[in-house]
Amino acid sequence: MNANSLKWIFLFSLALLWGSSFILIKKGLVGLSPLQLTALRVLITGVFLGIIGFKKIKQIQKWQWKWIAISGFIGTMFPTLLFSYAETEIDSAIASILNSTVPLLALVTGILFFSNQFIKKQFIGVVIGLAGSVLLILAGASLNPNQNYWFAVLPVIASLMYAFNANILKSYLEKISALGIATGSFLILIPFALGILAFTGFFNVEFLAQEDVQTSLLYVTVLALFGTALAKIIFNRLIQLSNAVFSTSVTYLIPVVALFWGYLDGEQFNLFQLAAGGVILLGVYISNRKKKAKKTKVFDKT
């Protein structure tokens, strides 16, 4: 299969995996704290990737381990923690729509920190997208006055981290296999995850015996194996096949999947929020739209 076809298959697969992650986080938080959920997700993913991808880390050169570590923290651990804390106060579907700012932020970080070219239409798209994010937060606050919508800032910060990570992967780690990058970054995170779990009393027998905790463990295991391990491998490979902007455009599709799960779970969503989400996606579309080539007319002088 050629690279162009493969990247679209990867894009839609990621949308399904990551779009389902938000409801899994919500269910996992029933019995676990945000810190525990984050650490457990990292631990399960790290053990799984260590088993299947340990040999791949030989591809990583000494100077690249710095970027592998940074990618692990800003591409996985910190964003996961921020989204987990956010979903203690806001709906999972709203968090997924705010995640749609990643391509816009990938453009901004690429221009400011990675010497990418500044393009006027991309700047316009960024402004429109961020305006949509503000509207979405305001709409959610009016619909759900019992929810603390200051927590909606957390997914935006997480999205900024994802944007930096996408550019780091493209700039410094492009020649390492996708499995190698994922395995290396999670092996670095495992000690931190174990420390967090021990600190929060996760390994207490009485705690683990609770029914809510056991149910949450099931959700987090599914989240770790599919929404993190498999998704990370696919995303890293997608970055290598395309670029940071195309890869992060998976956030066009993630809200569709997340809204479906949120609706089934009884989350409220009104037309104003839908319109605000549309504004975000419009901004992303404008930023990523390719300029059409001008047609030149050929005149027959005979």
Short mmCIF file of C-alpha atoms in Angstrom, two decimals:
data_model
loop_
_atom_site.label_atom_id
_atom_site.label_comp_id
_atom_site.label_asym_id
_atom_site.label_seq_id
_atom_site.Cartn_x
_atom_site.Cartn_y
_atom_site.Cartn_z
CA MET A 1 0.00 0.00 0.00
CA ASN A 2 1.39 3.44 -0.94
CA ALA A 3 2.20 6.05 1.70
CA ASN A 4 -0.66 8.40 0.73
CA SER A 5 -3.34 5.72 1.22
CA LEU A 6 -1.71 4.46 4.40
CA LYS A 7 -1.66 7.87 6.05
CA TRP A 8 -5.43 8.26 5.58
CA ILE A 9 -6.06 4.81 7.09
CA PHE A 10 -3.87 5.79 10.04
CA LEU A 11 -5.71 9.10 10.39
CA PHE A 12 -9.16 7.50 10.66
CA SER A 13 -7.87 4.76 12.97
CA LEU A 14 -6.47 7.39 15.31
CA ALA A 15 -9.77 9.27 15.28
CA LEU A 16 -11.58 6.15 16.47
CA LEU A 17 -8.98 5.31 19.13
CA TRP A 18 -8.48 8.82 20.51
CA GLY A 19 -12.12 9.79 20.11
CA SER A 20 -13.04 6.89 22.39
CA SER A 21 -10.34 7.82 24.92
CA PHE A 22 -12.32 10.69 26.44
CA ILE A 23 -15.23 8.55 27.57
CA LEU A 24 -12.77 5.92 28.86
CA ILE A 25 -11.03 8.61 30.94
CA LYS A 26 -14.41 9.67 32.32
CA LYS A 27 -15.27 6.09 33.29
CA GLY A 28 -11.81 5.52 34.73
CA LEU A 29 -12.19 8.53 37.03
CA VAL A 30 -15.15 6.91 38.80
CA GLY A 31 -12.82 4.85 40.98
CA LEU A 32 -9.43 6.51 40.43
CA SER A 33 -7.99 9.97 40.95
CA PRO A 34 -6.53 11.87 37.96
CA LEU A 35 -3.01 11.15 39.22
CA GLN A 36 -3.71 7.44 39.60
CA LEU A 37 -5.39 7.19 36.21
CA THR A 38 -2.48 8.93 34.50
CA ALA A 39 0.17 6.82 36.22
CA LEU A 40 -1.67 3.55 35.65
CA ARG A 41 -2.24 4.37 31.99
CA VAL A 42 1.49 5.08 31.58
CA LEU A 43 2.51 1.95 33.49
CA ILE A 44 0.29 -0.47 31.55
CA THR A 45 1.31 1.09 28.24
CA GLY A 46 5.00 1.06 29.17
CA VAL A 47 4.99 -2.62 30.16
CA PHE A 48 3.15 -3.58 26.97
CA LEU A 49 5.45 -1.57 24.71
CA GLY A 50 8.52 -2.83 26.56
CA ILE A 51 7.52 -6.40 25.74
CA ILE A 52 6.86 -5.86 22.04
CA GLY A 53 9.30 -3.07 21.20
CA PHE A 54 12.36 -3.36 23.42
CA LYS A 55 14.64 -4.27 20.52
CA LYS A 56 13.62 -1.13 18.64
CA ILE A 57 15.19 1.23 21.18
CA LYS A 58 18.60 0.25 19.80
CA GLN A 59 17.82 2.66 16.96
CA ILE A 60 17.86 5.60 19.38
CA GLN A 61 21.19 7.46 19.48
CA LYS A 62 22.52 9.00 22.69
CA TRP A 63 21.75 12.58 21.67
CA GLN A 64 18.15 11.63 20.81
CA TRP A 65 17.28 10.33 24.28
CA LYS A 66 16.76 13.91 25.45
CA TRP A 67 14.05 14.37 22.84
CA ILE A 68 12.58 10.94 23.58
CA ALA A 69 12.22 11.94 27.23
CA ILE A 70 10.70 15.32 26.38
CA SER A 71 8.29 13.62 23.98
CA GLY A 72 7.24 11.20 26.72
CA PHE A 73 6.42 13.93 29.19
CA ILE A 74 4.80 16.56 26.94
CA GLY A 75 3.32 14.08 24.47
CA THR A 76 1.81 11.68 27.01
CA MET A 77 2.14 12.10 30.78
CA PHE A 78 1.40 15.79 31.29
CA PRO A 79 -1.43 16.03 28.71
CA THR A 80 -3.05 12.87 30.08
CA LEU A 81 -2.96 14.34 33.58
CA LEU A 82 -4.42 17.65 32.39
CA PHE A 83 -7.27 15.97 30.50
CA SER A 84 -7.98 13.74 33.50
CA TYR A 85 -8.25 16.74 35.84
CA ALA A 86 -10.35 18.60 33.26
CA GLU A 87 -12.89 15.79 33.03
CA THR A 88 -13.52 15.95 36.77
CA GLU A 89 -15.37 19.21 36.01
CA ILE A 90 -16.30 19.33 32.29
CA ASP A 91 -17.91 16.82 29.92
CA SER A 92 -15.73 14.45 27.92
CA ALA A 93 -17.20 15.71 24.63
CA ILE A 94 -16.23 19.30 25.45
CA ALA A 95 -12.68 18.21 26.28
CA SER A 96 -12.47 16.45 22.90
CA ILE A 97 -13.55 19.59 21.01
CA LEU A 98 -11.00 21.74 22.84
CA ASN A 99 -8.45 19.14 21.77
CA SER A 100 -9.22 20.28 18.21
CA THR A 101 -6.95 23.27 18.77
CA VAL A 102 -3.88 21.02 18.35
CA PRO A 103 -3.37 21.64 14.58
CA LEU A 104 -3.70 25.40 15.11
CA LEU A 105 -1.20 25.33 17.94
CA ALA A 106 1.09 23.07 15.89
CA LEU A 107 1.22 25.82 13.27
CA VAL A 108 2.00 28.51 15.85
CA THR A 109 4.71 26.50 17.61
CA GLY A 110 6.16 25.47 14.26
CA ILE A 111 6.53 29.11 13.20
CA LEU A 112 7.78 30.42 16.55
CA PHE A 113 10.12 27.60 17.59
CA PHE A 114 10.86 25.36 14.59
CA SER A 115 11.51 27.90 11.80
CA ASN A 116 8.42 26.95 9.81
CA GLN A 117 7.20 29.42 7.21
CA PHE A 118 4.64 32.05 8.25
CA ILE A 119 1.54 32.01 6.02
CA LYS A 120 -1.18 34.64 6.39
CA LYS A 121 -4.14 32.29 5.94
CA GLN A 122 -2.77 30.00 8.62
CA PHE A 123 -2.61 32.92 11.06
CA ILE A 124 -6.24 33.78 10.23
CA GLY A 125 -7.20 30.17 10.87
CA VAL A 126 -5.46 30.25 14.25
CA VAL A 127 -7.37 33.37 15.31
CA ILE A 128 -10.71 31.86 14.21
CA GLY A 129 -9.96 28.56 15.96
CA LEU A 130 -9.00 30.19 19.24
CA ALA A 131 -12.11 32.37 19.08
CA GLY A 132 -14.15 29.19 18.71
CA SER A 133 -12.48 27.76 21.81
CA VAL A 134 -13.47 30.81 23.86
CA LEU A 135 -17.06 30.57 22.58
CA LEU A 136 -17.18 26.88 23.44
CA ILE A 137 -16.02 27.51 26.99
CA LEU A 138 -18.56 30.31 27.48
CA ALA A 139 -21.36 28.18 26.00
CA GLY A 140 -20.51 25.26 28.26
CA ALA A 141 -20.40 27.49 31.33
CA SER A 142 -23.92 28.79 30.64
CA LEU A 143 -25.35 25.33 29.92
CA ASN A 144 -23.70 23.65 32.90
CA PRO A 145 -23.47 26.26 35.69
CA ASN A 146 -22.65 23.49 38.17
CA GLN A 147 -19.42 22.71 36.30
CA ASN A 148 -16.21 24.70 36.81
CA TYR A 149 -15.31 25.81 33.29
CA TRP A 150 -11.97 27.21 34.38
CA PHE A 151 -10.95 23.58 33.99
CA ALA A 152 -11.57 23.98 30.24
CA VAL A 153 -8.23 25.78 30.08
CA LEU A 154 -6.47 22.51 30.91
CA PRO A 155 -7.26 20.74 27.58
CA VAL A 156 -5.95 23.82 25.74
CA ILE A 157 -2.66 23.63 27.66
CA ALA A 158 -2.54 19.89 26.93
CA SER A 159 -3.16 20.62 23.24
CA LEU A 160 -0.25 23.07 23.25
CA MET A 161 1.96 20.27 24.59
CA TYR A 162 0.73 17.92 21.86
CA ALA A 163 1.58 20.60 19.29
CA PHE A 164 5.15 20.92 20.57
CA ASN A 165 5.48 17.14 20.61
CA ALA A 166 4.35 16.80 16.99
CA ASN A 167 7.00 19.27 15.86
CA ILE A 168 9.69 17.58 17.98
CA LEU A 169 8.87 14.20 16.45
CA LYS A 170 9.08 15.63 12.94
CA SER A 171 12.23 17.66 13.55
CA TYR A 172 14.40 15.36 15.68
CA LEU A 173 13.03 11.80 15.69
CA GLU A 174 11.77 11.23 12.15
CA LYS A 175 14.23 8.44 11.30
CA ILE A 176 13.49 6.28 14.36
CA SER A 177 10.75 3.65 14.03
CA ALA A 178 7.37 4.63 15.47
CA LEU A 179 7.51 1.67 17.86
CA GLY A 180 11.00 2.64 18.97
CA ILE A 181 9.96 6.20 19.85
CA ALA A 182 6.90 5.04 21.76
CA THR A 183 8.80 2.31 23.63
CA GLY A 184 11.70 4.56 24.60
CA SER A 185 9.51 7.37 25.88
CA PHE A 186 7.32 5.08 27.98
CA LEU A 187 10.25 3.19 29.49
CA ILE A 188 11.49 6.55 30.78
CA LEU A 189 8.05 7.29 32.27
CA ILE A 190 7.59 3.95 34.10
CA PRO A 191 9.60 4.86 37.24
CA PHE A 192 7.63 8.11 37.60
CA ALA A 193 4.35 6.21 37.18
CA LEU A 194 5.30 3.68 39.86
CA GLY A 195 6.28 6.49 42.22
CA ILE A 196 2.92 8.24 41.74
CA LEU A 197 0.95 5.04 42.31
CA ALA A 198 2.89 4.27 45.49
CA PHE A 199 2.50 7.86 46.76
CA THR A 200 -1.29 7.83 46.20
CA GLY A 201 -1.83 4.49 47.97
CA PHE A 202 -2.88 2.65 44.84
CA PHE A 203 -1.22 -0.61 45.91
CA ASN A 204 -3.26 -0.79 49.13
CA VAL A 205 -5.19 -4.10 49.16
CA GLU A 206 -8.37 -2.53 50.58
CA PHE A 207 -8.30 0.15 47.90
CA LEU A 208 -7.91 -2.38 45.08
CA ALA A 209 -10.77 -4.49 46.49
CA GLN A 210 -13.34 -1.71 45.89
CA GLU A 211 -15.81 -2.45 43.08
CA ASP A 212 -15.53 1.03 41.55
CA VAL A 213 -11.74 0.74 41.46
CA GLN A 214 -11.85 -2.65 39.74
CA THR A 215 -14.28 -1.36 37.12
CA SER A 216 -12.07 1.67 36.53
CA LEU A 217 -9.05 -0.60 36.15
CA LEU A 218 -10.80 -2.35 33.27
CA TYR A 219 -11.52 0.95 31.50
CA VAL A 220 -7.97 2.22 32.03
CA THR A 221 -6.48 -1.04 30.71
CA VAL A 222 -8.48 -0.68 27.49
CA LEU A 223 -7.48 2.99 27.36
CA ALA A 224 -3.79 2.17 27.85
CA LEU A 225 -3.55 -0.66 25.32
CA PHE A 226 -5.62 0.93 22.56
CA GLY A 227 -5.97 4.66 23.24
CA THR A 228 -2.30 5.03 24.21
CA ALA A 229 -0.01 2.16 23.11
CA LEU A 230 -1.54 1.38 19.71
CA ALA A 231 -2.47 5.01 19.07
CA LYS A 232 1.05 6.24 19.88
CA ILE A 233 2.62 3.81 17.42
CA ILE A 234 0.17 4.82 14.69
CA PHE A 235 0.60 8.55 15.39
CA ASN A 236 4.41 8.38 15.34
CA ARG A 237 4.26 6.51 12.03
CA LEU A 238 1.76 9.02 10.65
CA ILE A 239 4.11 11.89 11.52
CA GLN A 240 6.84 10.15 9.52
CA LEU A 241 4.56 9.57 6.53
CA SER A 242 3.19 13.12 6.44
CA ASN A 243 3.88 16.19 8.60
CA ALA A 244 2.95 17.70 11.96
CA VAL A 245 -0.04 19.64 10.63
CA PHE A 246 -1.63 16.74 8.72
CA SER A 247 -1.06 14.34 11.60
CA THR A 248 -2.61 16.62 14.18
CA SER A 249 -5.57 17.13 11.85
CA VAL A 250 -6.92 13.91 13.33
CA THR A 251 -8.55 16.32 15.77
CA TYR A 252 -11.05 17.17 13.00
CA LEU A 253 -12.54 13.72 13.52
CA ILE A 254 -11.97 13.03 17.21
CA PRO A 255 -14.93 15.20 18.40
CA VAL A 256 -17.33 13.26 16.16
CA VAL A 257 -16.44 10.01 17.90
CA ALA A 258 -16.31 11.62 21.35
CA LEU A 259 -19.69 13.34 20.89
CA PHE A 260 -21.24 10.01 19.96
CA TRP A 261 -19.97 8.39 23.16
CA GLY A 262 -20.91 11.44 25.22
CA TYR A 263 -24.46 11.41 23.85
CA LEU A 264 -24.83 7.73 24.73
CA ASP A 265 -23.59 8.54 28.23
CA GLY A 266 -26.19 11.27 28.71
CA GLU A 267 -23.99 14.36 28.35
CA GLN A 268 -25.80 17.62 27.49
CA PHE A 269 -24.85 19.44 24.32
CA ASN A 270 -26.66 22.39 22.71
CA LEU A 271 -26.60 24.07 19.30
CA PHE A 272 -24.48 26.98 20.54
CA GLN A 273 -21.77 24.55 21.63
CA LEU A 274 -22.04 22.74 18.31
CA ALA A 275 -21.62 26.06 16.49
CA ALA A 276 -18.58 26.94 18.62
CA GLY A 277 -17.07 23.55 17.80
CA GLY A 278 -17.74 24.28 14.14
CA VAL A 279 -15.84 27.58 14.44
CA ILE A 280 -12.82 25.71 15.82
CA LEU A 281 -12.90 23.22 12.95
CA LEU A 282 -13.33 26.07 10.45
CA GLY A 283 -10.16 27.65 11.79
CA VAL A 284 -8.29 24.36 11.47
CA TYR A 285 -9.61 23.91 7.93
CA ILE A 286 -8.52 27.39 6.84
CA SER A 287 -5.07 26.85 8.34
CA ASN A 288 -4.59 23.55 6.52
CA ARG A 289 -6.22 24.40 3.20
CA LYS A 290 -3.82 24.09 0.32
CA LYS A 291 -3.51 26.94 -2.11
CA LYS A 292 -4.89 26.07 -5.52
CA ALA A 293 -2.46 26.26 -8.36
CA LYS A 294 -3.24 29.04 -10.82
CA LYS A 295 -4.15 27.92 -14.30
CA THR A 296 -2.16 29.53 -17.09
CA LYS A 297 -3.72 30.05 -20.45
CA VAL A 298 -1.79 29.10 -23.54
CA PHE A 299 -2.56 31.16 -26.64
CA ASP A 300 -2.01 29.81 -30.12
CA LYS A 301 -0.17 32.49 -32.08
CA THR A 302 -0.50 30.72 -35.42
#
